[in-house]
Amino acid sequence: MQRRAKNKPLIRSLTPLEMNTSDASDMKENNNGILVGWKGGKECVMAQLKVAAILLIAYLGDRWEPSYPRNDNHNMTLFWLGHVVLGVAAIATWTHTPPRDPTSTRVTLLSRPQTEEWKGWMQFAFIMYHYYRAWSAYNWIRVFVSSYVWMTGFGNFLYFDKKKDFSLERVVSMVIRINYFPILLSLATGVSLDLYYVVPLHTEGFFMTLVTCWVAIKLEEKCGMSYWKSRIAAILISLLVHIGFYETKAVDFLLIFSKEIHFRFQADKYSAWIGIVCGALMKKLSEYMSWAYGGEHKTGVAWTQRFVGAGLISLWYFGFGYLGDKFVYNPVHPYVFILALVGWLMIRNSSKYLTECHSTFLEFLGRNTLETYVLQFHLFMNHSVQHIPIVIPGSGPDGHIVVKSLNMLLCGTIFVSVAVLARKVTVTTQTTVTDLVIVLKRNMKGEVAKDIEDGTEMTKPIMKGEMS
């Protein structure tokens, strides 16, 4: 009897480790293996429902009536008055963020808040240029568009050169961020992607920078070249490819897509490449900034920098920017826009205080540039950017300037609000899909199942949404 009692417990409780192993097995069976570890499914689906709602709003906005031809809205006075109001808003939201260590001599050149601020006021000018048909500001707007593309080469070079991350998830992340919403918007509204020409420019700039940096790192790691020799070699190879394509009949290959793409790519044929060059020089420029403004303030250096910056902008304007015929200016633009760009950056970063300051309002606008860029054509303007929507009665082409301005503000508020939401759901899509790619890669290697058995699972997104 005692022996039988001793052997009686044929059924026993599972230990915590065994329970975890059992749960993991059930989880693997229930999820069919392929999506084990991906926690963003529900969030991704909800984001797509919001995207669908935004696309419906854009579709209705693009076809809104009443409206009137955009050419009838030409008004340079209101265009410049809008910039005065923007300047007041920038001053009112001017913020100084001192360094955490007050004794630090490090000076940050082109901080993220300042870059977003820069994008913000350029985007405002860009949208108002379209809204008020401000033809005389064409050359300035061309510089602003090229500055956006320049940032693609500049920012991505800094990322790839530092992180050396050429992974599939990085590519998927950036392709979704740049292309996902614009492509859906194009399909929903029935307009050509040519209307969103900045999108393919950014996409090409991203891949061109990725390849250039990959070549540079391979030259350093595989061929034993020094850092600078490998970077210079890769940048020169990239330049030769650019020249071989854009300065020969090979560029006519772009006509396969459209005449618009053919023109836009030539207008910014070197913008991203110049951004790469500036990115490569960033370390040296940062050393200069620390020398000039990190310790004792050098007033003479600061004012010299400002005068040189103003001189570069003047050189661009009086040499080329003043040209009233865009067909005369366009051919020289790819080679001279950098004068105005560098001139502005020299003035904007001409003291330690200025590098630590930014306008929060302009920063807000800058964070949503992609979405405001594509949605302006359907909510702020409509009928494929050919008309101005009338929401407030009496705000037509012959309406009172106050009523027309109120109509503009109302449409602008709706437009920006929808753009902010569009950015949020796009970043959610970007993050969750990128996580899915990571999970699929790990599942193919059997790593996720092993992690679950070990009691360690993915509990947060791997990659945050980057790039506005």
XYZ file of C-alpha atoms in Angstrom:
468
model
C 0.000 0.000 0.000
C 2.739 2.429 0.816
C 4.545 1.661 -2.434
C 1.308 2.192 -4.389
C 0.649 5.500 -2.629
C 4.149 6.574 -3.393
C 3.659 5.911 -7.113
C 0.066 7.215 -7.229
C 0.585 10.765 -8.640
C 0.360 9.848 -12.325
C -0.967 13.374 -13.146
C 0.995 16.331 -11.868
C 1.021 20.136 -12.301
C 3.241 21.590 -15.015
C 6.193 23.662 -13.964
C 6.305 27.294 -15.195
C 9.001 26.366 -17.704
C 6.890 23.501 -19.070
C 3.826 25.774 -19.264
C 5.811 28.322 -21.276
C 7.024 25.585 -23.612
C 3.473 24.268 -24.008
C 2.090 27.754 -24.684
C 4.823 28.365 -27.210
C 3.925 25.134 -29.015
C 0.248 26.102 -29.087
C 1.153 29.567 -30.330
C 3.268 28.139 -33.123
C 0.441 25.839 -34.186
C -2.244 28.538 -34.042
C -0.227 31.102 -35.988
C 0.848 28.661 -38.718
C 4.436 29.635 -37.971
C 4.810 32.433 -40.506
C 3.631 35.387 -38.389
C 4.832 34.242 -34.994
C 6.231 37.211 -33.120
C 4.515 39.943 -35.179
C 2.417 42.061 -32.851
C 1.519 44.870 -35.250
C -1.275 43.205 -37.220
C -4.218 44.906 -35.532
C -2.470 48.273 -35.501
C -1.639 47.932 -39.195
C -5.231 47.064 -40.140
C -6.595 50.031 -38.174
C -4.111 52.299 -39.935
C -5.350 51.089 -43.327
C -8.935 51.872 -42.378
C -7.853 55.411 -41.530
C -5.942 55.619 -44.816
C -9.130 54.621 -46.642
C -11.051 57.395 -44.869
C -8.371 59.948 -45.790
C -8.438 58.820 -49.420
C -12.212 59.259 -49.460
C -11.862 62.792 -48.079
C -9.237 63.574 -50.731
C -11.451 62.129 -53.468
C -14.400 64.270 -52.404
C -12.211 67.343 -51.942
C -10.703 66.989 -55.394
C -14.183 67.034 -56.921
C -15.637 69.698 -54.653
C -17.934 72.261 -56.193
C -18.257 75.205 -56.331
C -14.732 76.143 -57.344
C -13.004 78.515 -59.746
C -9.896 78.368 -61.975
C -6.632 78.780 -60.081
C -5.349 81.258 -62.656
C -8.045 83.658 -61.425
C -6.490 83.524 -57.960
C -3.172 85.135 -58.951
C -2.329 87.629 -56.200
C 1.279 88.472 -55.333
C 0.187 90.842 -52.556
C -1.528 88.053 -50.629
C 1.376 85.725 -51.395
C 3.876 88.056 -49.706
C 1.430 89.027 -46.949
C 1.125 85.347 -46.089
C 4.884 85.214 -45.594
C 4.728 88.220 -43.282
C 2.156 86.379 -41.165
C 4.370 83.292 -41.247
C 7.294 85.389 -40.029
C 5.220 86.641 -37.099
C 4.240 83.048 -36.236
C 7.892 81.991 -36.434
C 8.986 84.748 -34.057
C 6.104 84.018 -31.671
C 7.127 80.350 -31.451
C 10.902 80.943 -31.387
C 12.398 78.514 -28.873
C 15.886 78.248 -27.419
C 17.045 74.805 -26.326
C 20.390 75.130 -24.513
C 22.706 72.099 -24.352
C 22.379 69.778 -21.377
C 25.987 70.444 -20.476
C 26.483 74.237 -20.326
C 30.262 73.769 -20.404
C 30.172 71.791 -23.651
C 31.960 73.341 -26.634
C 30.091 71.156 -29.117
C 27.961 73.062 -31.614
C 25.335 71.106 -33.534
C 25.147 72.065 -37.182
C 21.778 71.410 -38.830
C 19.998 69.833 -35.872
C 16.782 67.898 -36.528
C 14.528 70.717 -35.211
C 16.325 73.266 -37.387
C 16.072 71.013 -40.440
C 12.334 70.560 -39.862
C 11.993 74.330 -39.457
C 13.780 74.856 -42.771
C 11.491 72.371 -44.503
C 8.482 74.031 -42.889
C 8.938 77.534 -44.265
C 9.991 76.254 -47.680
C 6.867 74.095 -47.808
C 4.698 77.079 -46.882
C 6.222 79.087 -49.727
C 5.794 76.166 -52.091
C 2.090 75.722 -51.303
C 1.309 79.438 -51.408
C 3.172 79.670 -54.716
C 0.687 77.185 -56.120
C -2.353 78.688 -54.408
C -1.781 82.285 -55.495
C -0.191 81.458 -58.841
C 2.930 83.401 -57.813
C 4.764 83.043 -61.123
C 7.404 85.654 -60.312
C 8.685 83.505 -57.410
C 9.373 80.537 -59.704
C 13.176 80.576 -59.448
C 13.084 80.738 -55.650
C 10.685 77.793 -55.544
C 13.022 75.812 -57.765
C 15.790 76.375 -55.196
C 13.468 75.188 -52.416
C 12.545 71.991 -54.285
C 16.231 71.295 -54.950
C 16.934 71.866 -51.253
C 14.480 69.082 -50.390
C 16.248 66.697 -52.770
C 19.625 67.857 -51.416
C 18.469 66.811 -47.938
C 17.772 63.305 -49.250
C 21.411 62.849 -50.236
C 22.719 64.675 -47.169
C 20.631 62.912 -44.521
C 20.853 59.426 -45.971
C 24.617 59.708 -46.403
C 25.000 60.542 -42.710
C 22.806 57.553 -41.818
C 24.445 54.962 -44.061
C 27.972 56.183 -43.393
C 27.458 55.877 -39.639
C 25.126 52.882 -39.315
C 26.272 50.835 -42.337
C 22.704 49.525 -42.411
C 21.850 48.349 -45.932
C 19.275 45.834 -44.732
C 16.033 44.895 -46.447
C 14.048 46.362 -43.566
C 15.742 49.742 -44.003
C 14.851 49.756 -47.695
C 11.267 48.656 -47.043
C 10.907 51.261 -44.304
C 11.984 54.174 -46.484
C 10.153 53.026 -49.614
C 6.903 52.824 -47.644
C 7.497 56.177 -45.957
C 8.081 57.975 -49.245
C 5.816 56.121 -51.677
C 2.983 54.325 -49.900
C 0.516 57.153 -49.327
C 1.261 59.090 -52.561
C 0.680 55.984 -54.698
C -2.634 55.225 -52.994
C -3.655 58.881 -53.279
C -2.836 58.885 -56.981
C -4.967 55.794 -57.544
C -7.853 57.098 -55.437
C -8.058 60.527 -57.084
C -7.193 59.386 -60.592
C -4.273 61.776 -61.077
C -0.893 60.891 -62.538
C 2.067 60.361 -60.223
C 3.742 63.098 -62.281
C 1.819 65.562 -60.121
C 3.796 64.307 -57.113
C 7.152 64.512 -58.892
C 9.086 65.120 -55.664
C 8.220 61.565 -54.577
C 10.190 59.799 -57.353
C 12.977 62.358 -56.904
C 13.302 61.429 -53.227
C 13.070 57.726 -54.018
C 15.814 57.874 -56.640
C 17.933 60.010 -54.319
C 17.564 57.457 -51.527
C 18.675 54.507 -53.657
C 21.475 56.475 -55.290
C 22.818 57.437 -51.861
C 22.461 53.875 -50.596
C 24.494 52.488 -53.505
C 27.148 55.215 -53.215
C 27.626 54.552 -49.493
C 27.647 50.784 -50.014
C 30.410 51.126 -52.607
C 32.386 53.406 -50.274
C 32.210 50.974 -47.374
C 33.111 47.995 -49.565
C 36.136 49.883 -50.890
C 37.201 50.525 -47.305
C 36.530 47.032 -45.942
C 37.421 44.820 -48.909
C 40.070 46.861 -50.710
C 41.807 48.281 -47.650
C 41.310 51.900 -48.697
C 41.338 54.627 -46.052
C 38.126 56.333 -44.998
C 38.619 59.433 -47.125
C 39.998 57.638 -50.165
C 37.066 55.211 -50.182
C 34.482 57.999 -49.791
C 36.059 60.196 -52.455
C 36.329 57.256 -54.848
C 32.680 56.262 -54.368
C 31.470 59.851 -54.747
C 33.500 60.276 -57.948
C 32.133 57.012 -59.341
C 28.628 58.275 -58.576
C 29.421 61.569 -60.314
C 30.660 59.771 -63.429
C 27.451 57.745 -63.542
C 25.419 60.949 -63.221
C 27.356 62.634 -66.023
C 27.120 59.559 -68.232
C 23.354 59.514 -67.835
C 22.239 63.129 -67.546
C 24.722 64.759 -69.920
C 24.120 62.308 -72.780
C 21.147 61.074 -74.767
C 20.722 58.349 -72.163
C 18.602 60.811 -70.189
C 15.881 60.470 -72.819
C 15.186 57.069 -71.305
C 13.104 59.007 -68.770
C 10.653 59.885 -71.557
C 9.362 56.343 -71.140
C 7.680 57.614 -67.985
C 6.642 61.100 -69.115
C 7.921 64.463 -70.307
C 7.283 65.827 -66.813
C 9.541 63.233 -65.175
C 12.124 63.847 -67.906
C 12.182 67.559 -67.031
C 12.007 67.211 -63.228
C 14.856 64.730 -62.984
C 17.089 66.928 -65.124
C 16.238 69.989 -63.031
C 17.546 68.156 -59.947
C 20.045 65.820 -61.562
C 22.866 66.690 -59.142
C 20.884 67.835 -56.078
C 21.085 64.591 -54.080
C 24.683 64.013 -55.193
C 25.686 67.460 -53.911
C 23.915 66.528 -50.668
C 26.171 63.474 -50.404
C 29.255 65.656 -50.861
C 28.058 67.985 -48.104
C 27.320 64.991 -45.876
C 30.867 63.732 -46.382
C 32.169 67.143 -45.293
C 29.882 67.288 -42.262
C 32.530 66.191 -39.764
C 34.927 68.912 -40.914
C 32.148 71.493 -40.898
C 31.182 70.478 -37.354
C 34.795 70.913 -36.274
C 34.751 74.404 -37.764
C 31.522 75.240 -35.921
C 32.993 74.091 -32.608
C 36.116 76.164 -33.254
C 34.153 79.261 -34.256
C 31.346 79.172 -31.692
C 32.099 76.452 -29.142
C 34.299 78.505 -26.867
C 34.777 82.234 -26.772
C 32.418 83.833 -29.279
C 34.330 85.107 -32.299
C 32.314 88.118 -33.456
C 34.503 88.691 -36.477
C 34.079 85.106 -37.658
C 30.315 85.267 -37.192
C 29.890 88.438 -39.233
C 32.286 87.244 -41.899
C 30.215 84.089 -42.214
C 27.020 86.152 -42.517
C 28.465 88.448 -45.164
C 29.779 85.516 -47.180
C 26.380 83.820 -46.907
C 24.584 86.955 -48.056
C 27.131 87.282 -50.854
C 26.423 83.755 -52.099
C 22.678 84.401 -52.145
C 23.273 87.692 -53.972
C 25.553 85.955 -56.453
C 22.827 83.424 -57.198
C 20.132 86.071 -57.535
C 21.935 88.735 -59.553
C 23.733 86.153 -61.644
C 20.824 83.818 -62.343
C 17.824 84.124 -60.019
C 16.620 87.431 -61.441
C 15.950 85.849 -64.853
C 12.266 86.257 -65.612
C 12.069 83.548 -68.259
C 12.056 80.122 -66.623
C 13.149 78.512 -69.876
C 16.352 80.537 -69.650
C 16.876 79.838 -65.943
C 16.055 76.109 -65.875
C 19.145 74.894 -67.805
C 21.566 76.558 -65.352
C 19.607 75.804 -62.186
C 21.136 72.359 -61.402
C 24.594 73.924 -61.266
C 23.870 77.132 -59.322
C 21.108 76.446 -56.770
C 23.756 75.375 -54.260
C 24.922 78.998 -53.980
C 21.644 80.108 -52.404
C 21.381 76.958 -50.284
C 24.842 77.267 -48.757
C 24.367 81.011 -48.325
C 21.219 80.457 -46.272
C 22.832 77.786 -44.087
C 25.810 80.053 -43.388
C 23.519 82.829 -42.169
C 21.179 80.525 -40.230
C 24.084 78.884 -38.358
C 26.209 81.967 -37.744
C 26.246 81.694 -33.936
C 25.925 79.059 -31.226
C 22.660 80.636 -30.105
C 21.149 80.368 -33.587
C 22.069 76.687 -33.832
C 20.226 76.058 -30.565
C 17.058 77.892 -31.618
C 14.145 77.023 -33.855
C 10.512 77.912 -34.454
C 8.193 75.212 -33.129
C 5.449 76.261 -35.565
C 7.714 75.902 -38.583
C 9.055 72.661 -37.139
C 5.473 71.366 -36.990
C 4.936 72.248 -40.650
C 8.246 70.634 -41.551
C 7.361 67.313 -39.934
C 4.426 66.903 -42.304
C 5.927 68.051 -45.603
C 5.340 64.877 -47.606
C 1.661 64.701 -46.722
C 1.026 68.438 -47.130
C 2.829 68.279 -50.466
C 0.561 65.613 -51.974
C -2.709 66.614 -50.288
C -2.456 70.296 -51.259
C -3.589 69.341 -54.763
C -6.849 67.805 -53.543
C -7.899 69.675 -50.391
C -6.283 73.123 -50.482
C -6.749 73.225 -54.245
C -8.735 70.751 -56.314
C -9.568 69.372 -59.739
C -5.962 68.210 -60.075
C -4.624 71.569 -58.799
C -6.441 73.521 -61.509
C -9.130 75.067 -59.278
C -9.640 76.747 -55.911
C -12.476 75.282 -53.784
C -15.172 77.629 -52.481
C -16.380 76.607 -49.026
C -17.522 80.002 -47.721
C -20.148 81.650 -49.959
C -18.883 84.819 -51.601
C -15.235 83.732 -51.674
C -15.070 83.323 -55.440
C -12.668 85.172 -57.753
C -14.633 88.423 -57.383
C -15.228 88.058 -53.647
C -14.033 90.438 -50.953
C -10.416 89.882 -49.934
C -11.428 89.220 -46.307
C -13.936 86.537 -47.289
C -11.443 84.959 -49.685
C -8.808 84.931 -46.950
C -11.216 83.283 -44.517
C -12.002 80.650 -47.140
C -8.285 80.042 -47.584
C -7.761 79.682 -43.822
C -10.689 77.264 -43.484
C -9.504 75.087 -46.368
C -5.955 75.293 -45.028
C -6.998 74.163 -41.548
C -8.862 71.158 -42.941
C -6.014 70.357 -45.312
C -3.264 70.477 -42.663
C -5.344 68.492 -40.153
C -5.884 65.700 -42.662
C -2.185 65.805 -43.610
C -1.141 65.371 -39.963
C -3.391 62.320 -39.645
C -2.067 60.972 -42.946
C 1.476 61.192 -41.635
C 0.578 59.337 -38.441
C -1.063 56.431 -40.236
C 1.731 56.277 -42.814
C 4.348 56.044 -40.067
C 2.255 53.353 -38.366
C 2.146 51.427 -41.636
C 5.871 51.942 -42.104
C 6.693 50.712 -38.609
C 4.396 47.692 -38.527
C 5.279 46.470 -42.020
C 8.988 46.897 -41.292
C 8.531 44.848 -38.126
C 6.729 42.222 -40.204
C 9.692 42.013 -42.574
C 12.018 41.529 -39.604
C 9.775 38.816 -38.154
C 9.540 37.004 -41.486
C 13.317 37.056 -41.828
C 13.728 35.689 -38.311
C 11.052 33.036 -38.845
C 12.808 31.825 -41.967
C 15.870 31.279 -39.796
C 13.819 29.736 -36.990
C 14.820 32.479 -34.558
C 11.355 33.617 -33.442
C 10.215 30.162 -32.400
C 13.417 29.783 -30.416
C 12.867 33.180 -28.769
C 9.347 32.190 -27.738
C 10.583 28.931 -26.282
C 13.188 30.904 -24.358
C 10.470 33.234 -23.085
C 11.730 36.288 -25.005
C 9.429 37.861 -27.578
C 9.375 41.049 -29.615
C 7.422 43.510 -27.521
C 8.085 46.779 -29.324
C 8.682 48.022 -32.854
C 12.194 47.447 -34.140
C 12.397 50.544 -36.295
C 10.840 53.906 -35.680
C 9.408 55.953 -38.498
C 12.025 58.320 -39.885
C 12.045 61.098 -42.426
C 9.181 63.550 -42.916
